[in-house]
């Protein structure tokens, strides 16, 4: 039976783990001096339903004051000094030590901090599981953070990876992270990576994981193509790798040793994928073209590597066989980027290679093997699985599949895996070469089939029994739904808050207008503000993104989402893996948007349906084309500007008075065309001493008493203007067009 013990909003509102009967006995006969634990229990007598926020805060203050009074009566020993009592046996904790540790928490102020959200905790668990429960996403840095907090709280002896924390200490630590702990073994159950082996010397060596990175068109794909002896580069659209792959290269002269290469795209749009690749990488090979040098993506890769001390860097200067290649110049440029190469007495190896001819590749493989040997890369070949999804997609005949890089443990068909919010019973393991394998070991990449849904690229893969996997999955889905609900509530509240503010502002403006404090100027000003607001309304190009694999979908969505400015931008309404479907068309129609399909096609029936629904589909296997098309559509949403372009100029030489009927006199200017062509259909303006004095239209336009429509350079003519008779000798009459200029990003 599961025991659920909620820890309420007040940080000191902690439930005792003892039975109700036992608590009654404790309260019936209290000790003469209450310790911290008993004082905390005193705060938990009142049911939660009867407590308001103010009551809880008041109760917390009362309990805090009582704790302070009790502790002030103690001796003057420093806080937590008795935590390291050497007289107690291992694993046994005295009441005095427990009180000292909780005093340390109090001194740090964590027991009265603001609690943000609930967290389900197991009743008794190891430090690693507690760290994972307190965070949304598990990483080793969270374990380090928890360990530091425990040390600061005087829990030095409890920071061992195999030490089991009681529910009470887990709850106190949860409060330290501004989480409201709820002790519930069922709700807190999840599958976590196994603890890191402290002594790795007894573990088996594993292949190094190498990522090839660099600027676009610096020859990464050709280099990889030569390494794996397969013509892949020619089949890739636009000469750019479109998604992450993986393959293994044996090390010459070494028995049962190989190198696992990750093939990451080189275009700047795939920065997120490169960052993910670096996260599971031991060695990064930075490819720099000998005839091109340092480029923006080169610097991006250097920044990625510098953020991870566990990743080693090797520079491969490629295209040394090309005319104009200057490897030494590239080395000096790298030195200017603070890349300390071995040729300049640094510690970063540099190899000159040619992906086209294969020159220097043996030396590159040997260098990678040497660097990996110095890293002494080892992992457990047996036991729990830990890996990461490099890529995932829908494959015809197999359904959802994922390329998984295994870091620890071993996988075989029939194993149960959990990844994010989906799971799999392994149906088949396929090597990058396409052959079926029975077992996969650390450092190897393999295509896993049998997933219930397409897992997300970059998600962690773990294993467990079928019941454990399904139990953990249910909890993950529940937590995801809860977080989504909270986000929806926040969005609704923010929207309503903005709506209330808008209404209040409208009411205030209406009152001000009625009072007539500013007369007509108030109304004119309000109209001007509304007109300006309408002019600056942010416009959106709503897009549904579909792609062949999840990593590409993520990269394309990130690339086009960055297109736009404060007037118009791209909004991603949905993403998905696979060909365009009817639901995609309906979703785009509902959003009044469009569909961007990367390396996938839309069936003829779907295309016809999209045309009928007024939904456009952009499809291409080259990301440049998609980005250009999307950019053009965003530009069309931008407000245009009008530019005046002068088409002709005429100088006024003399003014004539023309007598009309009813004793009316019309001023006519005798002019000579000095530049361009004067056309009657164009707009006219009069410039006098460099200033515009009139803008309008021509009324009459004649040559030798004959009406004309245009006059070329050097031609003399007579002109009069509509509603303007103040022409003077020396004035310049300009004819111009108003041309609309599209907005610019």
PDB file of C-alpha atoms in Angstrom, residues 466-666:
ATOM      1  CA  UNK A 466       8.246  -4.010 -18.782  1.00  0.00           C
ATOM      2  CA  UNK A 467       6.269  -3.142 -15.658  1.00  0.00           C
ATOM      3  CA  UNK A 468       8.864  -0.612 -14.484  1.00  0.00           C
ATOM      4  CA  UNK A 469       9.017   1.059 -17.899  1.00  0.00           C
ATOM      5  CA  UNK A 470       5.241   1.388 -18.148  1.00  0.00           C
ATOM      6  CA  UNK A 471       4.970   2.630 -14.570  1.00  0.00           C
ATOM      7  CA  UNK A 472       7.659   5.267 -15.101  1.00  0.00           C
ATOM      8  CA  UNK A 473       6.118   6.273 -18.426  1.00  0.00           C
ATOM      9  CA  UNK A 474       2.717   6.842 -16.823  1.00  0.00           C
ATOM     10  CA  UNK A 475       4.294   9.118 -14.212  1.00  0.00           C
ATOM     11  CA  UNK A 476       6.233  11.054 -16.855  1.00  0.00           C
ATOM     12  CA  UNK A 477       3.126  11.606 -18.950  1.00  0.00           C
ATOM     13  CA  UNK A 478       1.178  12.698 -15.884  1.00  0.00           C
ATOM     14  CA  UNK A 479       3.887  15.188 -14.917  1.00  0.00           C
ATOM     15  CA  UNK A 480       4.058  16.515 -18.475  1.00  0.00           C
ATOM     16  CA  UNK A 481       0.301  17.006 -18.580  1.00  0.00           C
ATOM     17  CA  UNK A 482       0.363  18.728 -15.194  1.00  0.00           C
ATOM     18  CA  UNK A 483       3.102  21.111 -16.297  1.00  0.00           C
ATOM     19  CA  UNK A 484       1.252  21.804 -19.544  1.00  0.00           C
ATOM     20  CA  UNK A 485      -1.905  22.570 -17.585  1.00  0.00           C
ATOM     21  CA  UNK A 486      -0.015  24.979 -15.330  1.00  0.00           C
ATOM     22  CA  UNK A 487       1.443  26.706 -18.370  1.00  0.00           C
ATOM     23  CA  UNK A 488      -2.021  26.991 -19.893  1.00  0.00           C
ATOM     24  CA  UNK A 489      -3.339  28.468 -16.661  1.00  0.00           C
ATOM     25  CA  UNK A 490      -0.509  31.016 -16.621  1.00  0.00           C
ATOM     26  CA  UNK A 491      -1.186  31.913 -20.246  1.00  0.00           C
ATOM     27  CA  UNK A 492      -4.905  32.342 -19.580  1.00  0.00           C
ATOM     28  CA  UNK A 493      -4.241  34.484 -16.507  1.00  0.00           C
ATOM     29  CA  UNK A 494      -1.763  36.661 -18.401  1.00  0.00           C
ATOM     30  CA  UNK A 495      -4.227  37.077 -21.268  1.00  0.00           C
ATOM     31  CA  UNK A 496      -7.019  38.055 -18.906  1.00  0.00           C
ATOM     32  CA  UNK A 497      -4.709  40.431 -17.071  1.00  0.00           C
ATOM     33  CA  UNK A 498      -3.788  42.149 -20.334  1.00  0.00           C
ATOM     34  CA  UNK A 499      -7.449  42.302 -21.347  1.00  0.00           C
ATOM     35  CA  UNK A 500      -8.383  43.925 -18.034  1.00  0.00           C
ATOM     36  CA  UNK A 501      -5.592  46.444 -18.447  1.00  0.00           C
ATOM     37  CA  UNK A 502      -6.720  47.265 -21.971  1.00  0.00           C
ATOM     38  CA  UNK A 503     -10.315  47.780 -20.860  1.00  0.00           C
ATOM     39  CA  UNK A 504      -9.261  49.982 -17.967  1.00  0.00           C
ATOM     40  CA  UNK A 505      -7.197  52.097 -20.336  1.00  0.00           C
ATOM     41  CA  UNK A 506     -10.122  52.441 -22.742  1.00  0.00           C
ATOM     42  CA  UNK A 507     -12.433  53.480 -19.896  1.00  0.00           C
ATOM     43  CA  UNK A 508      -9.898  56.047 -18.709  1.00  0.00           C
ATOM     44  CA  UNK A 509      -9.532  57.492 -22.209  1.00  0.00           C
ATOM     45  CA  UNK A 510     -13.301  57.632 -22.638  1.00  0.00           C
ATOM     46  CA  UNK A 511     -13.698  59.521 -19.348  1.00  0.00           C
ATOM     47  CA  UNK A 512     -10.945  61.927 -20.342  1.00  0.00           C
ATOM     48  CA  UNK A 513     -12.588  62.549 -23.694  1.00  0.00           C
ATOM     49  CA  UNK A 514     -15.986  63.197 -22.067  1.00  0.00           C
ATOM     50  CA  UNK A 515     -14.522  65.712 -19.684  1.00  0.00           C
ATOM     51  CA  UNK A 516     -13.199  67.633 -22.664  1.00  0.00           C
ATOM     52  CA  UNK A 517      -9.943  68.450 -20.939  1.00  0.00           C
ATOM     53  CA  UNK A 518      -8.150  68.549 -24.252  1.00  0.00           C
ATOM     54  CA  UNK A 519     -11.050  69.265 -26.561  1.00  0.00           C
ATOM     55  CA  UNK A 520     -10.657  68.138 -30.130  1.00  0.00           C
ATOM     56  CA  UNK A 521      -6.966  67.484 -29.626  1.00  0.00           C
ATOM     57  CA  UNK A 522      -7.758  64.552 -27.342  1.00  0.00           C
ATOM     58  CA  UNK A 523      -9.925  62.896 -29.963  1.00  0.00           C
ATOM     59  CA  UNK A 524      -7.420  63.613 -32.714  1.00  0.00           C
ATOM     60  CA  UNK A 525      -4.601  62.317 -30.563  1.00  0.00           C
ATOM     61  CA  UNK A 526      -6.530  59.153 -29.719  1.00  0.00           C
ATOM     62  CA  UNK A 527      -7.263  58.549 -33.378  1.00  0.00           C
ATOM     63  CA  UNK A 528      -3.606  59.046 -34.199  1.00  0.00           C
ATOM     64  CA  UNK A 529      -2.574  56.569 -31.520  1.00  0.00           C
ATOM     65  CA  UNK A 530      -5.047  53.976 -32.800  1.00  0.00           C
ATOM     66  CA  UNK A 531      -3.841  54.507 -36.355  1.00  0.00           C
ATOM     67  CA  UNK A 532      -0.226  54.122 -35.228  1.00  0.00           C
ATOM     68  CA  UNK A 533      -1.096  50.955 -33.274  1.00  0.00           C
ATOM     69  CA  UNK A 534      -2.821  49.458 -36.303  1.00  0.00           C
ATOM     70  CA  UNK A 535       0.223  50.320 -38.380  1.00  0.00           C
ATOM     71  CA  UNK A 536       2.624  48.605 -35.970  1.00  0.00           C
ATOM     72  CA  UNK A 537       0.557  45.467 -35.295  1.00  0.00           C
ATOM     73  CA  UNK A 538       2.844  42.431 -35.296  1.00  0.00           C
ATOM     74  CA  UNK A 539       1.976  40.165 -38.211  1.00  0.00           C
ATOM     75  CA  UNK A 540       2.652  36.435 -38.181  1.00  0.00           C
ATOM     76  CA  UNK A 541       3.397  33.872 -40.846  1.00  0.00           C
ATOM     77  CA  UNK A 542       2.050  30.712 -39.246  1.00  0.00           C
ATOM     78  CA  UNK A 543       3.844  27.564 -40.338  1.00  0.00           C
ATOM     79  CA  UNK A 544       3.433  23.815 -39.910  1.00  0.00           C
ATOM     80  CA  UNK A 545       6.840  22.119 -40.289  1.00  0.00           C
ATOM     81  CA  UNK A 546       7.188  18.526 -41.505  1.00  0.00           C
ATOM     82  CA  UNK A 547      10.444  16.669 -42.135  1.00  0.00           C
ATOM     83  CA  UNK A 548      12.000  13.289 -42.725  1.00  0.00           C
ATOM     84  CA  UNK A 549      13.631  12.994 -39.300  1.00  0.00           C
ATOM     85  CA  UNK A 550      13.111  14.712 -35.964  1.00  0.00           C
ATOM     86  CA  UNK A 551      16.522  16.380 -35.892  1.00  0.00           C
ATOM     87  CA  UNK A 552      15.930  18.000 -39.270  1.00  0.00           C
ATOM     88  CA  UNK A 553      12.452  19.135 -38.222  1.00  0.00           C
ATOM     89  CA  UNK A 554      13.921  20.772 -35.137  1.00  0.00           C
ATOM     90  CA  UNK A 555      16.671  22.464 -37.137  1.00  0.00           C
ATOM     91  CA  UNK A 556      14.360  23.729 -39.893  1.00  0.00           C
ATOM     92  CA  UNK A 557      11.863  25.035 -37.347  1.00  0.00           C
ATOM     93  CA  UNK A 558      14.654  26.845 -35.519  1.00  0.00           C
ATOM     94  CA  UNK A 559      16.009  28.306 -38.759  1.00  0.00           C
ATOM     95  CA  UNK A 560      12.761  29.748 -40.093  1.00  0.00           C
ATOM     96  CA  UNK A 561      11.539  30.806 -36.657  1.00  0.00           C
ATOM     97  CA  UNK A 562      14.367  33.322 -36.554  1.00  0.00           C
ATOM     98  CA  UNK A 563      13.143  35.053 -39.732  1.00  0.00           C
ATOM     99  CA  UNK A 564      11.398  38.361 -39.088  1.00  0.00           C
ATOM    100  CA  UNK A 565      11.532  41.502 -36.983  1.00  0.00           C
ATOM    101  CA  UNK A 566       9.295  43.533 -34.673  1.00  0.00           C
ATOM    102  CA  UNK A 567       6.718  44.006 -37.441  1.00  0.00           C
ATOM    103  CA  UNK A 568       6.409  40.497 -38.879  1.00  0.00           C
ATOM    104  CA  UNK A 569       7.817  37.121 -37.955  1.00  0.00           C
ATOM    105  CA  UNK A 570       7.363  33.364 -38.301  1.00  0.00           C
ATOM    106  CA  UNK A 571       5.321  31.427 -35.759  1.00  0.00           C
ATOM    107  CA  UNK A 572       5.626  27.635 -35.660  1.00  0.00           C
ATOM    108  CA  UNK A 573       2.170  26.231 -34.912  1.00  0.00           C
ATOM    109  CA  UNK A 574       3.052  22.530 -35.229  1.00  0.00           C
ATOM    110  CA  UNK A 575       5.871  20.155 -36.175  1.00  0.00           C
ATOM    111  CA  UNK A 576       5.976  16.510 -37.111  1.00  0.00           C
ATOM    112  CA  UNK A 577       7.936  13.714 -38.728  1.00  0.00           C
ATOM    113  CA  UNK A 578       6.742  12.077 -41.937  1.00  0.00           C
ATOM    114  CA  UNK A 579       4.925  13.097 -45.100  1.00  0.00           C
ATOM    115  CA  UNK A 580       2.268  15.799 -45.148  1.00  0.00           C
ATOM    116  CA  UNK A 581      -1.115  14.481 -44.015  1.00  0.00           C
ATOM    117  CA  UNK A 582      -4.711  15.654 -44.071  1.00  0.00           C
ATOM    118  CA  UNK A 583      -4.497  16.720 -40.424  1.00  0.00           C
ATOM    119  CA  UNK A 584      -1.505  18.934 -41.268  1.00  0.00           C
ATOM    120  CA  UNK A 585      -3.531  20.689 -43.959  1.00  0.00           C
ATOM    121  CA  UNK A 586      -6.483  21.217 -41.628  1.00  0.00           C
ATOM    122  CA  UNK A 587      -4.195  22.487 -38.882  1.00  0.00           C
ATOM    123  CA  UNK A 588      -2.583  24.974 -41.270  1.00  0.00           C
ATOM    124  CA  UNK A 589      -6.002  26.106 -42.521  1.00  0.00           C
ATOM    125  CA  UNK A 590      -7.262  26.643 -38.975  1.00  0.00           C
ATOM    126  CA  UNK A 591      -4.178  28.743 -38.220  1.00  0.00           C
ATOM    127  CA  UNK A 592      -4.453  30.587 -41.569  1.00  0.00           C
ATOM    128  CA  UNK A 593      -0.924  29.455 -42.274  1.00  0.00           C
ATOM    129  CA  UNK A 594       1.143  27.300 -44.592  1.00  0.00           C
ATOM    130  CA  UNK A 595       3.117  24.050 -44.574  1.00  0.00           C
ATOM    131  CA  UNK A 596       6.896  23.735 -44.931  1.00  0.00           C
ATOM    132  CA  UNK A 597       7.956  20.208 -45.901  1.00  0.00           C
ATOM    133  CA  UNK A 598      11.656  19.337 -45.664  1.00  0.00           C
ATOM    134  CA  UNK A 599      12.786  16.225 -47.567  1.00  0.00           C
ATOM    135  CA  UNK A 600       9.252  14.798 -47.523  1.00  0.00           C
ATOM    136  CA  UNK A 601       6.520  14.841 -50.124  1.00  0.00           C
ATOM    137  CA  UNK A 602       2.808  15.410 -50.000  1.00  0.00           C
ATOM    138  CA  UNK A 603       0.690  12.781 -51.780  1.00  0.00           C
ATOM    139  CA  UNK A 604      -1.248  14.016 -54.800  1.00  0.00           C
ATOM    140  CA  UNK A 605      -4.533  13.719 -52.923  1.00  0.00           C
ATOM    141  CA  UNK A 606      -3.173  15.864 -50.081  1.00  0.00           C
ATOM    142  CA  UNK A 607      -1.828  18.474 -52.519  1.00  0.00           C
ATOM    143  CA  UNK A 608      -5.237  18.706 -54.191  1.00  0.00           C
ATOM    144  CA  UNK A 609      -6.884  19.034 -50.803  1.00  0.00           C
ATOM    145  CA  UNK A 610      -4.449  21.796 -49.809  1.00  0.00           C
ATOM    146  CA  UNK A 611      -5.225  23.726 -52.988  1.00  0.00           C
ATOM    147  CA  UNK A 612      -8.931  23.423 -52.279  1.00  0.00           C
ATOM    148  CA  UNK A 613      -8.446  24.633 -48.705  1.00  0.00           C
ATOM    149  CA  UNK A 614      -6.220  27.528 -49.756  1.00  0.00           C
ATOM    150  CA  UNK A 615      -3.161  26.151 -47.943  1.00  0.00           C
ATOM    151  CA  UNK A 616       0.199  26.465 -49.679  1.00  0.00           C
ATOM    152  CA  UNK A 617       2.870  23.781 -49.289  1.00  0.00           C
ATOM    153  CA  UNK A 618       6.568  24.585 -49.656  1.00  0.00           C
ATOM    154  CA  UNK A 619       8.581  21.430 -50.257  1.00  0.00           C
ATOM    155  CA  UNK A 620      12.329  21.104 -50.776  1.00  0.00           C
ATOM    156  CA  UNK A 621      15.248  18.936 -49.758  1.00  0.00           C
ATOM    157  CA  UNK A 622      17.553  21.966 -49.503  1.00  0.00           C
ATOM    158  CA  UNK A 623      17.109  24.177 -46.484  1.00  0.00           C
ATOM    159  CA  UNK A 624      18.390  27.292 -48.303  1.00  0.00           C
ATOM    160  CA  UNK A 625      15.421  27.190 -50.673  1.00  0.00           C
ATOM    161  CA  UNK A 626      12.915  26.853 -47.848  1.00  0.00           C
ATOM    162  CA  UNK A 627      14.473  29.715 -45.908  1.00  0.00           C
ATOM    163  CA  UNK A 628      14.450  31.986 -48.976  1.00  0.00           C
ATOM    164  CA  UNK A 629      10.803  31.204 -49.738  1.00  0.00           C
ATOM    165  CA  UNK A 630       9.718  31.773 -46.152  1.00  0.00           C
ATOM    166  CA  UNK A 631      11.701  35.005 -46.022  1.00  0.00           C
ATOM    167  CA  UNK A 632       9.939  36.297 -49.143  1.00  0.00           C
ATOM    168  CA  UNK A 633       6.554  35.573 -47.600  1.00  0.00           C
ATOM    169  CA  UNK A 634       7.480  37.347 -44.369  1.00  0.00           C
ATOM    170  CA  UNK A 635       8.659  40.366 -46.370  1.00  0.00           C
ATOM    171  CA  UNK A 636       5.238  40.547 -48.027  1.00  0.00           C
ATOM    172  CA  UNK A 637       3.707  40.931 -44.563  1.00  0.00           C
ATOM    173  CA  UNK A 638       5.859  43.958 -43.770  1.00  0.00           C
ATOM    174  CA  UNK A 639       4.367  47.415 -44.344  1.00  0.00           C
ATOM    175  CA  UNK A 640       5.858  48.973 -47.464  1.00  0.00           C
ATOM    176  CA  UNK A 641       7.275  52.467 -47.866  1.00  0.00           C
ATOM    177  CA  UNK A 642       6.784  54.878 -50.771  1.00  0.00           C
ATOM    178  CA  UNK A 643       9.752  56.410 -52.535  1.00  0.00           C
ATOM    179  CA  UNK A 644       9.593  59.357 -54.928  1.00  0.00           C
ATOM    180  CA  UNK A 645      11.652  58.994 -58.081  1.00  0.00           C
ATOM    181  CA  UNK A 646      12.099  62.077 -60.287  1.00  0.00           C
ATOM    182  CA  UNK A 647      11.464  61.316 -63.974  1.00  0.00           C
ATOM    183  CA  UNK A 648      12.002  64.777 -65.471  1.00  0.00           C
ATOM    184  CA  UNK A 649      12.844  68.395 -64.674  1.00  0.00           C
ATOM    185  CA  UNK A 650      11.975  71.668 -66.436  1.00  0.00           C
ATOM    186  CA  UNK A 651      13.189  75.201 -65.665  1.00  0.00           C
ATOM    187  CA  UNK A 652      10.760  78.160 -65.775  1.00  0.00           C
ATOM    188  CA  UNK A 653      12.141  80.755 -68.240  1.00  0.00           C
ATOM    189  CA  UNK A 654       9.222  83.199 -68.495  1.00  0.00           C
ATOM    190  CA  UNK A 655       5.690  83.729 -67.137  1.00  0.00           C
ATOM    191  CA  UNK A 656       2.825  84.486 -69.549  1.00  0.00           C
ATOM    192  CA  UNK A 657      -0.650  85.784 -68.760  1.00  0.00           C
ATOM    193  CA  UNK A 658      -3.310  83.997 -70.780  1.00  0.00           C
ATOM    194  CA  UNK A 659      -6.697  85.769 -70.897  1.00  0.00           C
ATOM    195  CA  UNK A 660      -9.638  83.408 -70.586  1.00  0.00           C
ATOM    196  CA  UNK A 661     -13.380  83.933 -70.762  1.00  0.00           C
ATOM    197  CA  UNK A 662     -15.167  85.973 -68.111  1.00  0.00           C
ATOM    198  CA  UNK A 663     -12.083  88.166 -67.723  1.00  0.00           C
ATOM    199  CA  UNK A 664     -10.083  85.381 -66.108  1.00  0.00           C
ATOM    200  CA  UNK A 665      -6.303  85.317 -66.391  1.00  0.00           C
ATOM    201  CA  UNK A 666      -4.254  82.101 -66.219  1.00  0.00           C
TER     202      UNK A 666
END
